[in-house]
Short mmCIF file of C-alpha atoms in Angstrom, two decimals:
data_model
loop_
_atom_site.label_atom_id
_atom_site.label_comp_id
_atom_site.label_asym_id
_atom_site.label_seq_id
_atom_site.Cartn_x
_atom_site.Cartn_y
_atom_site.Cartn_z
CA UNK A 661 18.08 -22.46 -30.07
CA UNK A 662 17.89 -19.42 -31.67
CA UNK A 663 14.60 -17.90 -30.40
CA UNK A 664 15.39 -18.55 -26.69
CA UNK A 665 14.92 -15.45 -24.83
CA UNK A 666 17.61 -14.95 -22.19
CA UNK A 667 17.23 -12.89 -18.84
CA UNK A 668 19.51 -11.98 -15.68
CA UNK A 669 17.84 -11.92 -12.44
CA UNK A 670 20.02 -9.58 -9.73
CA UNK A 671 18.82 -10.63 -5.84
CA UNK A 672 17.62 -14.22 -6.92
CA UNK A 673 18.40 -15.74 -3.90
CA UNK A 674 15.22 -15.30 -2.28
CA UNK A 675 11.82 -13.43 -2.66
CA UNK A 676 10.90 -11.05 -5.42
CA UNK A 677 13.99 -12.54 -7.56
CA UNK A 678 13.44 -16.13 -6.78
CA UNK A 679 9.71 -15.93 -7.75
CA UNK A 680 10.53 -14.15 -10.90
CA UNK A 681 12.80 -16.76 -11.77
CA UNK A 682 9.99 -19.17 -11.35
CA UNK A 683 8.14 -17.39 -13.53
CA UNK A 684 10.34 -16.52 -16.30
CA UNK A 685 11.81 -20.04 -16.22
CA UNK A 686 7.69 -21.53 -16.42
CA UNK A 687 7.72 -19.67 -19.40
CA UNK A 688 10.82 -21.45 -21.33
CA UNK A 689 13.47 -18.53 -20.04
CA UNK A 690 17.07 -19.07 -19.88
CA UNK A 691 18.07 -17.51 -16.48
CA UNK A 692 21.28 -15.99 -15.59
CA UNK A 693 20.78 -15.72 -11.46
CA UNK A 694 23.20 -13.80 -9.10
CA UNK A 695 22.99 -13.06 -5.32
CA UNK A 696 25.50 -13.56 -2.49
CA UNK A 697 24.48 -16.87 -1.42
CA UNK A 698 25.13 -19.67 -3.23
CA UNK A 699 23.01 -22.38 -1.12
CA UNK A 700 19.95 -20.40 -1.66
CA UNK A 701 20.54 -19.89 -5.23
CA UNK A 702 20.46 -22.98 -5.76
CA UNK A 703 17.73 -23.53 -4.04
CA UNK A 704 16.18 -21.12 -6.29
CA UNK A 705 17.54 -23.39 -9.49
CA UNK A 706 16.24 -26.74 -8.30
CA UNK A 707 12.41 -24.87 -7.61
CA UNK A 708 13.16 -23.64 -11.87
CA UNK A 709 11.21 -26.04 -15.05
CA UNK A 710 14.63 -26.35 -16.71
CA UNK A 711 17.81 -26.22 -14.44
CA UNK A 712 19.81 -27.25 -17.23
CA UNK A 713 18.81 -23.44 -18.42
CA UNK A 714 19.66 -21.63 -15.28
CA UNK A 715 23.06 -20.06 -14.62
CA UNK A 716 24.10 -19.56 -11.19
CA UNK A 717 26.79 -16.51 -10.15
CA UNK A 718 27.81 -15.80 -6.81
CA UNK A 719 28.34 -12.02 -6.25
CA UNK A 720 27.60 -8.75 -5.34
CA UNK A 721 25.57 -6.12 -7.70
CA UNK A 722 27.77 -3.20 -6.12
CA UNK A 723 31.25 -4.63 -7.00
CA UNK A 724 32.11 -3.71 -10.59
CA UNK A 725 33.88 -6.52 -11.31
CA UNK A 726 30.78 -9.15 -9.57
CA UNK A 727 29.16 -7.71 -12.21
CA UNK A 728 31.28 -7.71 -15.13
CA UNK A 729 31.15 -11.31 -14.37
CA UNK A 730 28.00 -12.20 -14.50
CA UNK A 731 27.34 -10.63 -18.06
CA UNK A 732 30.37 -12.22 -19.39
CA UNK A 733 29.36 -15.61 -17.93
CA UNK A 734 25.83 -14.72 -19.65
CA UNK A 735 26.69 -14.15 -22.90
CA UNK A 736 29.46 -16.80 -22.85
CA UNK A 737 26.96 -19.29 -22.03
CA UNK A 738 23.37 -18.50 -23.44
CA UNK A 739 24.44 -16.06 -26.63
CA UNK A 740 22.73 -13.11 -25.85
CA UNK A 741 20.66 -10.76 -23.17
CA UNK A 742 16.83 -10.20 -23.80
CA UNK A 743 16.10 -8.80 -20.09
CA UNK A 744 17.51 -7.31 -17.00
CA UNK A 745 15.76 -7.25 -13.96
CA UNK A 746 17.24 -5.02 -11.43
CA UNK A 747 16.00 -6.78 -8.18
CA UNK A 748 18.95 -7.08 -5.63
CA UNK A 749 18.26 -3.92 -2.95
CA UNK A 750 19.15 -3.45 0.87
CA UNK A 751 17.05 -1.36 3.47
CA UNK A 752 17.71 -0.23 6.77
CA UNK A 753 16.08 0.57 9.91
CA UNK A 754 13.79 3.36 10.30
CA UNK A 755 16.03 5.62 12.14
CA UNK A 756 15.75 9.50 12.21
CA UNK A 757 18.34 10.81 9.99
CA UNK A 758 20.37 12.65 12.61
CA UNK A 759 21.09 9.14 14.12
CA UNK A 760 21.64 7.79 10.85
CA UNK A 761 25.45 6.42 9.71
CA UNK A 762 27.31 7.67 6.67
CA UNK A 763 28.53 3.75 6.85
CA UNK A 764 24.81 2.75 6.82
CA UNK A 765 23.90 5.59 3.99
CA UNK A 766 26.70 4.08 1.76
CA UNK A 767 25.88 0.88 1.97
CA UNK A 768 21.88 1.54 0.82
CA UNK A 769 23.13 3.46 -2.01
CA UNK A 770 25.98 1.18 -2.94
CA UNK A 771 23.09 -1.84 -3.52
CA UNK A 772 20.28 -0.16 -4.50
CA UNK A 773 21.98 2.67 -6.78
CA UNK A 774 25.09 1.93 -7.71
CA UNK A 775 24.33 -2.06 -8.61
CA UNK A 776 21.24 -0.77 -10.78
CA UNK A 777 23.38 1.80 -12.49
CA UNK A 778 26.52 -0.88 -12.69
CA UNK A 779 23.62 -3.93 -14.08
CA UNK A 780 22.36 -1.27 -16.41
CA UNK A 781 25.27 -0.20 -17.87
CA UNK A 782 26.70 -3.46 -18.84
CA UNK A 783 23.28 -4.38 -20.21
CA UNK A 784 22.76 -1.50 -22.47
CA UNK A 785 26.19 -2.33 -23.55
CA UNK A 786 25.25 -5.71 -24.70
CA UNK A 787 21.75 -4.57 -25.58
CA UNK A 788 23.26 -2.28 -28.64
CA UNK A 789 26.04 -4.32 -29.57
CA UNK A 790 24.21 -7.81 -30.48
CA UNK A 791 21.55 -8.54 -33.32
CA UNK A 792 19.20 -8.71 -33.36
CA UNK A 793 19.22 -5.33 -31.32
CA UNK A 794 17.18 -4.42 -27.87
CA UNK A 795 16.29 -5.56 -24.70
CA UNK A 796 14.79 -4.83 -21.55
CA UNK A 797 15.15 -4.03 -18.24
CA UNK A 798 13.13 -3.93 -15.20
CA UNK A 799 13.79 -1.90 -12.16
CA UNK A 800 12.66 -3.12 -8.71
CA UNK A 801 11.26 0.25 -7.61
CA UNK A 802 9.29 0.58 -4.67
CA UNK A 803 6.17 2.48 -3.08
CA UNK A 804 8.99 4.53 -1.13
CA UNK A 805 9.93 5.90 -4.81
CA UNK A 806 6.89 8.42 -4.30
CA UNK A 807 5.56 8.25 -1.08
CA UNK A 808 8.43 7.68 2.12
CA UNK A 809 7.69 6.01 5.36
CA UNK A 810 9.19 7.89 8.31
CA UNK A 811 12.65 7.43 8.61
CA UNK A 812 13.37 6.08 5.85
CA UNK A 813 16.08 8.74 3.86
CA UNK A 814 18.44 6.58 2.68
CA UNK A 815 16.02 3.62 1.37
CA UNK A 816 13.48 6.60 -0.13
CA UNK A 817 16.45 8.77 -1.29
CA UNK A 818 17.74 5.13 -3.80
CA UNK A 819 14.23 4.47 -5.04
CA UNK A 820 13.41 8.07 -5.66
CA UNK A 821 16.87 7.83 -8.17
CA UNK A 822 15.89 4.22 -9.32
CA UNK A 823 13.40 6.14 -10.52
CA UNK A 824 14.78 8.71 -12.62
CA UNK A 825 17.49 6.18 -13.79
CA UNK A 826 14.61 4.16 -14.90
CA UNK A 827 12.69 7.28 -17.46
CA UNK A 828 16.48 8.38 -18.37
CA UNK A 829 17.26 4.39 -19.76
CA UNK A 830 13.73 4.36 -21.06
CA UNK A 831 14.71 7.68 -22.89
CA UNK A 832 18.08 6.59 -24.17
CA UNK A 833 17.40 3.30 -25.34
CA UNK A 834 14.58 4.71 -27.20
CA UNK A 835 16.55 4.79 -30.64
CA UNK A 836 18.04 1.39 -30.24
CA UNK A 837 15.17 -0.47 -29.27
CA UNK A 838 15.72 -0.67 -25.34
CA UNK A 839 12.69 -0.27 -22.94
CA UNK A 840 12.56 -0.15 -19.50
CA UNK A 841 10.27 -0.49 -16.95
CA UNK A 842 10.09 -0.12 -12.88
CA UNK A 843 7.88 -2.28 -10.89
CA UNK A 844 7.08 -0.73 -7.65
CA UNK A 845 5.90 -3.30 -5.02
CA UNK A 846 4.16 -2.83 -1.76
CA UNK A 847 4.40 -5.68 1.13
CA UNK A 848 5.11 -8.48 -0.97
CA UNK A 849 6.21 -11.69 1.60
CA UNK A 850 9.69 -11.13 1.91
CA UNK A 851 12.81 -10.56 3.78
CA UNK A 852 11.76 -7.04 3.80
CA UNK A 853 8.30 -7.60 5.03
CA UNK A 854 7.17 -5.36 8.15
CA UNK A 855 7.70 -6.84 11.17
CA UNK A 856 4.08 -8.54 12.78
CA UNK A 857 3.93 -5.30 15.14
CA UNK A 858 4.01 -3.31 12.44
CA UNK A 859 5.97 -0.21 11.01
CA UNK A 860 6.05 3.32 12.41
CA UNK A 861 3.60 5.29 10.48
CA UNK A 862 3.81 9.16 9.36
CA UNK A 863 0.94 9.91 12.06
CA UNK A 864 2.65 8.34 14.96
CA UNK A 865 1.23 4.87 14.76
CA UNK A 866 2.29 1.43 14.55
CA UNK A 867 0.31 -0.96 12.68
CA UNK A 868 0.61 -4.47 11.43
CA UNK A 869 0.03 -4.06 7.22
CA UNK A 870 -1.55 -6.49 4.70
CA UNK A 871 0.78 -8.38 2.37
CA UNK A 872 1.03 -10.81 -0.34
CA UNK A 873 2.66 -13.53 -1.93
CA UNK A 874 5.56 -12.56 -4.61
CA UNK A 875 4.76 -15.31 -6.88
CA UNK A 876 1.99 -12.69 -8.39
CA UNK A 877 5.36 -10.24 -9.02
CA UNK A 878 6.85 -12.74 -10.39
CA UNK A 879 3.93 -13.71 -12.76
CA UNK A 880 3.61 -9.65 -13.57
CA UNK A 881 7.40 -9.16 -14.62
CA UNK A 882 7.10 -12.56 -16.72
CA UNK A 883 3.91 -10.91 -18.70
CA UNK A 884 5.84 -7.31 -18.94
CA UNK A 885 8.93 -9.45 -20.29
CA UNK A 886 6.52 -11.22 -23.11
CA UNK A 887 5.99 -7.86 -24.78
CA UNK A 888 7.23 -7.08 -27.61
CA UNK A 889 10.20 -4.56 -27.21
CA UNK A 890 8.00 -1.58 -29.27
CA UNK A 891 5.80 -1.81 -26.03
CA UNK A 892 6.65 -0.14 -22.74
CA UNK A 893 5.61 -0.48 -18.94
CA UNK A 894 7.70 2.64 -17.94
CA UNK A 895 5.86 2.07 -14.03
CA UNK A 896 3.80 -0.86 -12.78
CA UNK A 897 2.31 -1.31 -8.99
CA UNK A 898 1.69 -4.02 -7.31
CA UNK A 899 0.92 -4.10 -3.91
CA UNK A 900 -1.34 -5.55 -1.30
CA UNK A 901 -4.33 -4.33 -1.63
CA UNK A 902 -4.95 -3.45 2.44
CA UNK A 903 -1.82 -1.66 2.46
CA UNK A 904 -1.14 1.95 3.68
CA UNK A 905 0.21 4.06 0.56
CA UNK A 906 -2.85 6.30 -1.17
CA UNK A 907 -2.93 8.66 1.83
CA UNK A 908 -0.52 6.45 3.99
CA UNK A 909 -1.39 7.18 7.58
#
């Protein structure tokens, strides 16, 4: 059908991804879904309206040619790309730097930076080649893109360039009709959620934080993806509301 809107979902295994692709499929998307696991993507397809429009790939955002394959597979199947969402990331434990692995340092920036920059490219590509023109993309940011936890450098140091990789495609898709936007999320229930006794603070402390539940991410990227492409979210946050980040302690 020619005004079905078509989106890839990066990390849709689980969490933030698998409640976007809820969402976006609740609101008559085509999904194109890639993560590493293929029993919990398809866990994530059966909990989708229309399975019949939801494209699983097995893979891994920081592998070129994962990638190559799951925008081939997209186009091959549904026409055309209307969104990107950047989702798939990695953390790692909040070690001080001096104790911190180059292996461990590589493997943060090989998810969170290199598979956003790989994801974006290959979307841009398709995003100026097809007609009508456009599309856009939505970076999984995160608090830790302005204000670290301790310990934190190589998580911080990837969402600090998500960032700037985020106003630089907002900037040079401007002429071809290409937004982008970067959610930033705070202690939404996920794999990544702080542990029940809490995360080290930047006073010393430990304390247990407030959360929520991802379906209202996944809810907020569907609305940002209903705009029309001469509209853009270039930052959104969304966080729980009892959560440490304006002066985090």
């Amino acid at each position: 059908m020619p005004d079905q809107k078509v989106a890839i979902i990066t990390g849709a295994s689980s969490g933030i991804g698998r409640a976007t692709a809820i969402s976006l499929s609740k609101a008559g998307w085509a999904i194109a879904l890639l993560a590493r696991r293929a029993d919990k993507l398809q866990e994530t397809k059966d909990l989708c309206d229309n399975p019949s429009k939801v494209l699983l790939v097995v893979g891994d955002v920081s592998k070129e040619e994962d990638v190559l394959k799951l925008f081939s597979q997209t186009v091959d199947k549904f026409g055309r790309l209307d969104m990107l969402f950047n989702n798939a990331g990695t953390a790692s434990a909040q070690v001080p730097i001096e104790d911190t692995s180059l292996e461990t340092f590589q493997r943060v920036i090989s998810v969170n930076l290199v598979g956003t920059f790989l994801c974006t490219r290959e979307a841009v590509r398709i995003f100026k080649s097809q007609s009508p023109q456009g599309g856009r993309i939505v970076n999984n940011g995160s608090i830790s893109a302005y204000t670290p936890r301790p310990h934190s450098s190589p998580y911080t140091s990837t969402k600090h360039a998500v960032l700037g990789m985020t106003k630089s495609t907002a900037l040079d898709g401007r002429a071809f009709n290409i937004t982008c936007t970067q959610v930033d999320i705070g202690n939404a229930q996920t794999s990544l959620l702080p542990p029940p006794h809490g995360l080290l603070q930047g006073d010393g402390r430990r304390v247990p934080e407030a959360t929520f539940d991802p379906k209202h991410v996944g809810e907020a990227i569907a609305h940002i993806a209903s705009l029309p492409l001469d509209v853009t979210v270039l930052t959104f946050n969304i966080m729980a509301t009892g959560m440490p980040f304006v002066g985090r302690g």
